[in-house]
PDB file of C-alpha atoms in Angstrom:
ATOM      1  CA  UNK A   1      -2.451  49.806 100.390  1.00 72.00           C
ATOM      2  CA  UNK A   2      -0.434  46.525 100.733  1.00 79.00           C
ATOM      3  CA  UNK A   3       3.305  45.628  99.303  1.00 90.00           C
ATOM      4  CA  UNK A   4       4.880  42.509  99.605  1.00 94.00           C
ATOM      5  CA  UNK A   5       8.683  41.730  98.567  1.00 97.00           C
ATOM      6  CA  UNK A   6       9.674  38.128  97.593  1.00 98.00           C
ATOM      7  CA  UNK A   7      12.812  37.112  95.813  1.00 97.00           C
ATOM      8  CA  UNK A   8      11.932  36.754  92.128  1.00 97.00           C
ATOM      9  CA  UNK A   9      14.110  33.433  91.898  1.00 97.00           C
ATOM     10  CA  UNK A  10      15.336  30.098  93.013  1.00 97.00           C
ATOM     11  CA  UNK A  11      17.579  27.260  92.520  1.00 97.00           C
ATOM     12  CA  UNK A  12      18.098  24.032  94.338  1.00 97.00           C
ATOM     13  CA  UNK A  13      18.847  20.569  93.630  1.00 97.00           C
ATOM     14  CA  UNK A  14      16.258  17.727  94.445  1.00 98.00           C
ATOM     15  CA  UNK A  15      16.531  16.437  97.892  1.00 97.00           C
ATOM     16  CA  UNK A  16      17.461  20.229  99.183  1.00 98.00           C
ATOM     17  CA  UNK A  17      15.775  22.551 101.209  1.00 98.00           C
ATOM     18  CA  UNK A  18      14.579  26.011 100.223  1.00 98.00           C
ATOM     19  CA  UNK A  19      12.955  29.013 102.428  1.00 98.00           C
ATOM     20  CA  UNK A  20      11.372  31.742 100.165  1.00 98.00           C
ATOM     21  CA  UNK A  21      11.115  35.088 102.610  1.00 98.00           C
ATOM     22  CA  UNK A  22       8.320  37.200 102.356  1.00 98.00           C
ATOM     23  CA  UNK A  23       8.131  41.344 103.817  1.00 97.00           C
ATOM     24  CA  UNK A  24       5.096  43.079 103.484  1.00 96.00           C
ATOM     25  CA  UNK A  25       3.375  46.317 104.621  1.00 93.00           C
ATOM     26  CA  UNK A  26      -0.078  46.878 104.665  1.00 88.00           C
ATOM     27  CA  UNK A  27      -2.481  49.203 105.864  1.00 83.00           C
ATOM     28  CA  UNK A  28      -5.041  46.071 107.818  1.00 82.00           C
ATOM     29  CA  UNK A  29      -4.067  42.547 108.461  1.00 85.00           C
ATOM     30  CA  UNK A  30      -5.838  39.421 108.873  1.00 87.00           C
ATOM     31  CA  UNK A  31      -3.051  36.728 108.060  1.00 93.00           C
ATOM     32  CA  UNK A  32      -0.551  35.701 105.413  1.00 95.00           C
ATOM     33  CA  UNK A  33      -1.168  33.115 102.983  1.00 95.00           C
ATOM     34  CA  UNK A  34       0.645  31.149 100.871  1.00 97.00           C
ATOM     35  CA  UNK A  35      -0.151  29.485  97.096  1.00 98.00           C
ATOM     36  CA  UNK A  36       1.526  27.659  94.388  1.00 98.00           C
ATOM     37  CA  UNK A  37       1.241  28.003  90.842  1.00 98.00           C
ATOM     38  CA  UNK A  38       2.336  25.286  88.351  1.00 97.00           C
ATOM     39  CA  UNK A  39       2.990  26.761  84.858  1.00 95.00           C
ATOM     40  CA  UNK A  40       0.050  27.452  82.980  1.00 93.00           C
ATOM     41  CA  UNK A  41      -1.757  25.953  85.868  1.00 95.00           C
ATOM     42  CA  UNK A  42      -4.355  27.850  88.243  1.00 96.00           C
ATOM     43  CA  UNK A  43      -3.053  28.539  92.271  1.00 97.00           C
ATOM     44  CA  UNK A  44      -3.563  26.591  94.831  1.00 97.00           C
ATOM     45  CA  UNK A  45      -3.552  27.145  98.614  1.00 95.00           C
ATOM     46  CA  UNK A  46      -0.667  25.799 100.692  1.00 96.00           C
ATOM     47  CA  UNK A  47      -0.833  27.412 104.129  1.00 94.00           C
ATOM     48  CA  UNK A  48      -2.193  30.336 105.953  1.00 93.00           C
ATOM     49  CA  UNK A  49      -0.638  31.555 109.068  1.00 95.00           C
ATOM     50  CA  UNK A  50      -3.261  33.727 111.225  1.00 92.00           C
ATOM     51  CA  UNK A  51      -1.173  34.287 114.591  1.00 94.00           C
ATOM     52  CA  UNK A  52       2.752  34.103 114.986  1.00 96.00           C
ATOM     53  CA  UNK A  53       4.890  30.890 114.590  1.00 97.00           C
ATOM     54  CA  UNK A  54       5.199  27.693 112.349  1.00 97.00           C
ATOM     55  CA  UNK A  55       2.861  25.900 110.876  1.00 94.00           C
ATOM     56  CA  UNK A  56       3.691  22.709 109.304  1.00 94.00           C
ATOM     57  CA  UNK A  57       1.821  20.860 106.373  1.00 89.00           C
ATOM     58  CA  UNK A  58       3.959  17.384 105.364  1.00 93.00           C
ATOM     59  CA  UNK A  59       7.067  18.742 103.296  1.00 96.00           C
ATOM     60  CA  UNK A  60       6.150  22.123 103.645  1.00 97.00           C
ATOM     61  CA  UNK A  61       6.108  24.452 106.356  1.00 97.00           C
ATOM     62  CA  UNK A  62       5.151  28.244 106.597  1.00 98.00           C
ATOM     63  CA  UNK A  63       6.576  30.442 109.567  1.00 98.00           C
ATOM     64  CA  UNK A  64       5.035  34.479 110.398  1.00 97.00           C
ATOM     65  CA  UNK A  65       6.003  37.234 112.555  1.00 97.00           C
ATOM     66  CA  UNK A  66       3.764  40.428 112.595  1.00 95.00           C
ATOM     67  CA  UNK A  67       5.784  42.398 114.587  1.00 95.00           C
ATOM     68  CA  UNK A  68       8.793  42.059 112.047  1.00 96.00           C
ATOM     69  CA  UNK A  69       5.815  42.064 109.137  1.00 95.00           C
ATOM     70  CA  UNK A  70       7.881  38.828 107.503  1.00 96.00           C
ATOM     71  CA  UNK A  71       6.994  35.358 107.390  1.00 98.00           C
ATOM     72  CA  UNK A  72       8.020  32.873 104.948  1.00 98.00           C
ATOM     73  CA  UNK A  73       7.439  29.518 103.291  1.00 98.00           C
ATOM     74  CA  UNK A  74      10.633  26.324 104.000  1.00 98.00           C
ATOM     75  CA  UNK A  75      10.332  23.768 101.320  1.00 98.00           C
ATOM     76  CA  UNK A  76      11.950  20.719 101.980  1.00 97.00           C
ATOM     77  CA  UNK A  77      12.895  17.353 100.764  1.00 97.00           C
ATOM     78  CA  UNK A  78      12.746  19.194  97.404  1.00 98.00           C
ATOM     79  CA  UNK A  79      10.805  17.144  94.896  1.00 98.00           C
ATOM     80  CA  UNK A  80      11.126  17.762  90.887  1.00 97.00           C
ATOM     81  CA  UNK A  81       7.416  18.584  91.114  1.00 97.00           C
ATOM     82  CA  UNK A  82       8.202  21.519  93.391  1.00 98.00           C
ATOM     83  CA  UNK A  83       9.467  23.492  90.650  1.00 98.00           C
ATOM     84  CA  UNK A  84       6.421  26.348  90.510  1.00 98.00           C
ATOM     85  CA  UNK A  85       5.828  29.840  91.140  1.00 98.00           C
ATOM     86  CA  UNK A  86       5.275  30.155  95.056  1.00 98.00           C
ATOM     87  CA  UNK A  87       3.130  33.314  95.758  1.00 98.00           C
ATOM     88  CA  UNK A  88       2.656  35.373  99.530  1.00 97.00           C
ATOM     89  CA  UNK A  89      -0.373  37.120  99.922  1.00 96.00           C
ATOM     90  CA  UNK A  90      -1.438  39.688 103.066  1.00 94.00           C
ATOM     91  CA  UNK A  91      -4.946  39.271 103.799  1.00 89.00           C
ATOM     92  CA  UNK A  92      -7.346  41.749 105.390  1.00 83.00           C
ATOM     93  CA  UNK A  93     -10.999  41.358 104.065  1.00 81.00           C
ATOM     94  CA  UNK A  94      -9.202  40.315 100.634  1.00 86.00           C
ATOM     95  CA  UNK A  95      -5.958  38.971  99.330  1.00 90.00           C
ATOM     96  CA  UNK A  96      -2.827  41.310  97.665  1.00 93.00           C
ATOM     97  CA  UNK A  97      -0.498  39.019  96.268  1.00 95.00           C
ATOM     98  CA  UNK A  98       3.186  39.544  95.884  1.00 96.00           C
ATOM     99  CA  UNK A  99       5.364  39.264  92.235  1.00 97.00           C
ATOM    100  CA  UNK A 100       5.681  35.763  93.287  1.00 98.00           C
ATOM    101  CA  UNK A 101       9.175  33.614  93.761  1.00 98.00           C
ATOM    102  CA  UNK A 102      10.193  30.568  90.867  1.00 98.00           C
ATOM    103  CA  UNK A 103      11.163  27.643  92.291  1.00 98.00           C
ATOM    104  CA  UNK A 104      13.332  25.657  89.842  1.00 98.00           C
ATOM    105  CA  UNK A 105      14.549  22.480  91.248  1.00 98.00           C
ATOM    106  CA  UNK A 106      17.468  20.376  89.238  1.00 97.00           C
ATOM    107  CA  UNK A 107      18.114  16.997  89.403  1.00 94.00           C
TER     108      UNK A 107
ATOM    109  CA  UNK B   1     -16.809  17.822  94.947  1.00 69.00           C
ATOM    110  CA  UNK B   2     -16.413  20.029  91.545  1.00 86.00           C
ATOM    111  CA  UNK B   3     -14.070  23.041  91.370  1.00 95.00           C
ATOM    112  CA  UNK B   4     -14.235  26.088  90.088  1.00 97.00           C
ATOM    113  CA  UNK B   5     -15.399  26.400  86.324  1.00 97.00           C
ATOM    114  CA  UNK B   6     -14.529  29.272  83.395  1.00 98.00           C
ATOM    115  CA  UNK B   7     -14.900  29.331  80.450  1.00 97.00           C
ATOM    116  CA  UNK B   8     -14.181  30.107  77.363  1.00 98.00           C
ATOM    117  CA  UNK B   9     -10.186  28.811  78.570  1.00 97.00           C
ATOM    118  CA  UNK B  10      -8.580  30.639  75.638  1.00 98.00           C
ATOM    119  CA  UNK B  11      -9.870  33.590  73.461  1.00 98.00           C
ATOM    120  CA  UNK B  12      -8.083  35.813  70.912  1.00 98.00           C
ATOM    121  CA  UNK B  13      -9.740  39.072  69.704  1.00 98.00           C
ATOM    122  CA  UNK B  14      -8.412  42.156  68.325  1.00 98.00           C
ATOM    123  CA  UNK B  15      -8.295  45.811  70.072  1.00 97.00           C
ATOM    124  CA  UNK B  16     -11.226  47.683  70.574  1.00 97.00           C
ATOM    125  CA  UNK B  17     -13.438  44.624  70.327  1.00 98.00           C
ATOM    126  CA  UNK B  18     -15.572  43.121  73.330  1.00 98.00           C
ATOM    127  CA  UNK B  19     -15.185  39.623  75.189  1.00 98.00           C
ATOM    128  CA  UNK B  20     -16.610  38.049  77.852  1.00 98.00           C
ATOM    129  CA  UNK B  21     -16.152  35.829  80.633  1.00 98.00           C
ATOM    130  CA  UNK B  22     -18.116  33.222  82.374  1.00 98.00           C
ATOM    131  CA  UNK B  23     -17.264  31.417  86.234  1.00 98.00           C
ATOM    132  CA  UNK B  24     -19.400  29.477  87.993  1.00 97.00           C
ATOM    133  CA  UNK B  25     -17.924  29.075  91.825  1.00 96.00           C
ATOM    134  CA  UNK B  26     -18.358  25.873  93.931  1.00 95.00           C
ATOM    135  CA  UNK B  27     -21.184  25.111  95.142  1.00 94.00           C
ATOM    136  CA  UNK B  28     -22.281  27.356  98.571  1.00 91.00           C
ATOM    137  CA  UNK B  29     -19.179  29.421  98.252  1.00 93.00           C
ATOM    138  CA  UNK B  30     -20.540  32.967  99.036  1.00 92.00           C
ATOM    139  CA  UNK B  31     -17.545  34.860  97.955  1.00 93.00           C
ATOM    140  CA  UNK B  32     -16.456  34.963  93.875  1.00 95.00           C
ATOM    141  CA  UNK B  33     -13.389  36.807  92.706  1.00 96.00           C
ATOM    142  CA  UNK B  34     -11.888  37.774  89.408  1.00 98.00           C
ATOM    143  CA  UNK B  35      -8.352  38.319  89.331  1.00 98.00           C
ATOM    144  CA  UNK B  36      -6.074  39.646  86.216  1.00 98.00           C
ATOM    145  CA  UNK B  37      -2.652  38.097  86.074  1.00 98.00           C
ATOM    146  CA  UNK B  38      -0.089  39.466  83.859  1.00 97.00           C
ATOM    147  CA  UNK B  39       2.784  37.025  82.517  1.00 94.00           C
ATOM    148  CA  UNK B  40       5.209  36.773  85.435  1.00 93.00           C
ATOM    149  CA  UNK B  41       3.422  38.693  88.027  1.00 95.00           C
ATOM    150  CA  UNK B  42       0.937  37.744  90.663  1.00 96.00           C
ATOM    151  CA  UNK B  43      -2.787  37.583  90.442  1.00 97.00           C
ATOM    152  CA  UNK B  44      -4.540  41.104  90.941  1.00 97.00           C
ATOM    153  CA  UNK B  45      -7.381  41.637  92.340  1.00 96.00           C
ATOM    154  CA  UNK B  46     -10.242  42.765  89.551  1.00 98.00           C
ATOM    155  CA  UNK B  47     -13.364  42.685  92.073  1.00 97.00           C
ATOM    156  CA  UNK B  48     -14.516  40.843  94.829  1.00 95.00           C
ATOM    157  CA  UNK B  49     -18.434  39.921  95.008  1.00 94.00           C
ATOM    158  CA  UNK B  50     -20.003  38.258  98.385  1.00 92.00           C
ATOM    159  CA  UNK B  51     -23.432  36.635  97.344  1.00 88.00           C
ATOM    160  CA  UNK B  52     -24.208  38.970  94.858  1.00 83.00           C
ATOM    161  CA  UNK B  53     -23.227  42.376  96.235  1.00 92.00           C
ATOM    162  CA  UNK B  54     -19.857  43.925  95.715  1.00 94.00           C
ATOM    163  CA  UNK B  55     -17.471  43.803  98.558  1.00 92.00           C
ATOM    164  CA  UNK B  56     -14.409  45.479  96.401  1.00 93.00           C
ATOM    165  CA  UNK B  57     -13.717  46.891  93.265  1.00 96.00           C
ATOM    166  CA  UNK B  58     -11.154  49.331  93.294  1.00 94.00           C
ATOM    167  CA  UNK B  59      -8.909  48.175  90.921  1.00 94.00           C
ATOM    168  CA  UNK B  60     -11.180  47.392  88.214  1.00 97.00           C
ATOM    169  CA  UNK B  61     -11.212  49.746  85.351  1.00 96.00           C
ATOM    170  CA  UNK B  62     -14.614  50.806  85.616  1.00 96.00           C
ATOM    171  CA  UNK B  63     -14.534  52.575  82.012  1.00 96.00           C
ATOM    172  CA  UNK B  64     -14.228  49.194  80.344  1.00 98.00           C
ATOM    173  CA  UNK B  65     -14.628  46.889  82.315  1.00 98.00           C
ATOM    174  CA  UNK B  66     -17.630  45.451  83.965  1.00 98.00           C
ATOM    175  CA  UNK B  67     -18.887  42.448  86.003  1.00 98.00           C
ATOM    176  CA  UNK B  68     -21.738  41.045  87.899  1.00 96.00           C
ATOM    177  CA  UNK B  69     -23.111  37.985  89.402  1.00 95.00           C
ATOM    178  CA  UNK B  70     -26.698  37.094  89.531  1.00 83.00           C
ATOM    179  CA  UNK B  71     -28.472  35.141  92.184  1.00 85.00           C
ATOM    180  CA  UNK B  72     -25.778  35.199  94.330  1.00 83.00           C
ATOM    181  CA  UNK B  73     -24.149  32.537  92.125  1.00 92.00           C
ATOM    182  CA  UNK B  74     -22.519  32.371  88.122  1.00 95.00           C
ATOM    183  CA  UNK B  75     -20.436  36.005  87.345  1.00 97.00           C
ATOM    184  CA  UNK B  76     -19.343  37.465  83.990  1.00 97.00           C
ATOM    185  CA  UNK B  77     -16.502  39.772  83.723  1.00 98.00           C
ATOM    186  CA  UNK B  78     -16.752  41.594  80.147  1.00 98.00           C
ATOM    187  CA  UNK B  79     -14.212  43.878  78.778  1.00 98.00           C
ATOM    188  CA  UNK B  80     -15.764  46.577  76.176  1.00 97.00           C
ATOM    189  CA  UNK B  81     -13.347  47.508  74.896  1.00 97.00           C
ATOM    190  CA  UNK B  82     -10.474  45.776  74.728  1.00 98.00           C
ATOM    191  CA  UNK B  83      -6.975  47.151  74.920  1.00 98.00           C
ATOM    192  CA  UNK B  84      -3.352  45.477  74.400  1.00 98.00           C
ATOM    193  CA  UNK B  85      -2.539  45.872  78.074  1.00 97.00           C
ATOM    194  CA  UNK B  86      -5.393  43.526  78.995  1.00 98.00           C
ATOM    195  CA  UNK B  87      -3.643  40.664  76.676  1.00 98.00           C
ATOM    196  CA  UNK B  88      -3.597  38.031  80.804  1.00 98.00           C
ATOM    197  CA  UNK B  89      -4.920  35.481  82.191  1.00 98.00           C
ATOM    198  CA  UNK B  90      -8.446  36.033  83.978  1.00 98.00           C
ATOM    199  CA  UNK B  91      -8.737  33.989  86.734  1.00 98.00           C
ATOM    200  CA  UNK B  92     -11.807  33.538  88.768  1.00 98.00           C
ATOM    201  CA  UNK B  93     -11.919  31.996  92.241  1.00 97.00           C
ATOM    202  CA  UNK B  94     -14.480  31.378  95.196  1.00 95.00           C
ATOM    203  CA  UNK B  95     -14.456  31.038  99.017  1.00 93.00           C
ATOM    204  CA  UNK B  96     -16.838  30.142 101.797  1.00 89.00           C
ATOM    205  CA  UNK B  97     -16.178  33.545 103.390  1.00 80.00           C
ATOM    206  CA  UNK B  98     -14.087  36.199 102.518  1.00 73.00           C
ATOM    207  CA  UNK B  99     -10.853  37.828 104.247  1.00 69.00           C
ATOM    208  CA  UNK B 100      -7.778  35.046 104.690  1.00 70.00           C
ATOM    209  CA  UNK B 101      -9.585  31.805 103.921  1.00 78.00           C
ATOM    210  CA  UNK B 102      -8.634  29.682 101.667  1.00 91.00           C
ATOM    211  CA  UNK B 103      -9.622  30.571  97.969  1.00 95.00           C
ATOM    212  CA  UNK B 104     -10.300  27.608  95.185  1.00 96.00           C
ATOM    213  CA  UNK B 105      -9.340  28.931  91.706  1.00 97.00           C
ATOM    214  CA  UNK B 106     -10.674  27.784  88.669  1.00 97.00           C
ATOM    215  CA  UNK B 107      -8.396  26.658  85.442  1.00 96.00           C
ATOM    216  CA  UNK B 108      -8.385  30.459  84.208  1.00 97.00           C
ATOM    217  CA  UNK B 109      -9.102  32.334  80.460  1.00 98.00           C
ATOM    218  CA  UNK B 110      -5.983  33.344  78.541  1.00 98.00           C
ATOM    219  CA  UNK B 111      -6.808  36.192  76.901  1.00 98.00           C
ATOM    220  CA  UNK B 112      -4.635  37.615  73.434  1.00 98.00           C
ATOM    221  CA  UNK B 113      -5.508  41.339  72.360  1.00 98.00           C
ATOM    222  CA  UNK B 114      -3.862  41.513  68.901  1.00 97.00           C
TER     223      UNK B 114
END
């Protein structure tokens, strides 16, 4: 089976930067993805990190390392319209999301 | 290009009663999911379809709940019957392929079991 760890909360000021940390272990792995969730709103895919290192989409950037089993997801340039629930998810031939981390950011 | 579609978006029905749930994927996605998410947790994993055979379905409750997709293309998920616990958010999404790629999720049914 897969488990994934994720802090449950966060709490930054607009303008700031913010790096939610995701462990996992699972039994096969393809990847580790990344999704946001506005509330009440349906997920939608960020990033996806097949193979070790950064990968970098505008404000957002999503790092992996498969030999610690950790990657995680650097916000920056924090925007009001970041606040969302930010989920990891270990792929093999489907996706296990984690509890998810809230992103509240304050003006 | 149109996105994922469910409906109904909201339903409230009473334990023990039945409901269903319709998705229709985007078009030429060969992969369809249905996922349960529980108020403050992440989406689960209900059952995982690719055309219209079933890839996984281990975590659906196979006593009550049931779902298929026909032609390789719309899905229902039913519940029959309903319990409290299942008072979440159904939320069905599609891929081109399966394992890591990207998944498209569609607007979701809130579901209330009084």
């Amino acid at each position: 089976g897969q488990s994934l760890e994720q802090p449950s909360e966060v709490t930054a000021v607009e303008g700031a930067i913010v790096q939610i940390n995701c462990t996992y272990q699972t039994s096969g792995f393809y990847g580790l993805s990344w999704y946001q969730q506005h509330d009440g709103g349906a997920p939608t895919f960020l990033s996806y990190n097949g193979l070790d290192g950064l990968e970098e989409t505008g404000r957002f950037s999503s790092f992996l390392s498969r030999s610690d089993s950790y990657g995680y997801l650097l916000l920056q340039e924090l925007q009001m319209k970041d606040s969302a629930s930010y989920f990891c998810a270990v792929s093999d031939y489907k996706l296990s999301f984690g509890a998810g981390t809230t992103v509240t950011v304050r003006a | 290009e149109a996105g994922v579609a469910q409906s109904p978006r909201y339903k409230i029905i009473e334990k023990r009663q039945s409901v269903a749930f319709w998705c229709n994927p985007i078009s030429g996605h060969a992969t369809l999911y249905w996922y349960q998410q529980i108020l403050g947790q992440g989406p689960k994993l209900l059952i995982q379809f690719q055309n219209n055979g079933v890839v996984d379905d281990s975590q659906l409750p196979k006593d009550r709940f049931s779902a298929e997709r026909l032609k390789g293309v719309d899905s229902t998920l039913k519940i029959q019957p309903a319990k409290l616990e299942d008072s979440a958010v159904y939320l069905c999404a599609s891929s081109p392929r399966g394992g890591g790629s990207e998944q498209f999720f569609g607007p979701g049914t809130r579901l209330t079991v009084l």
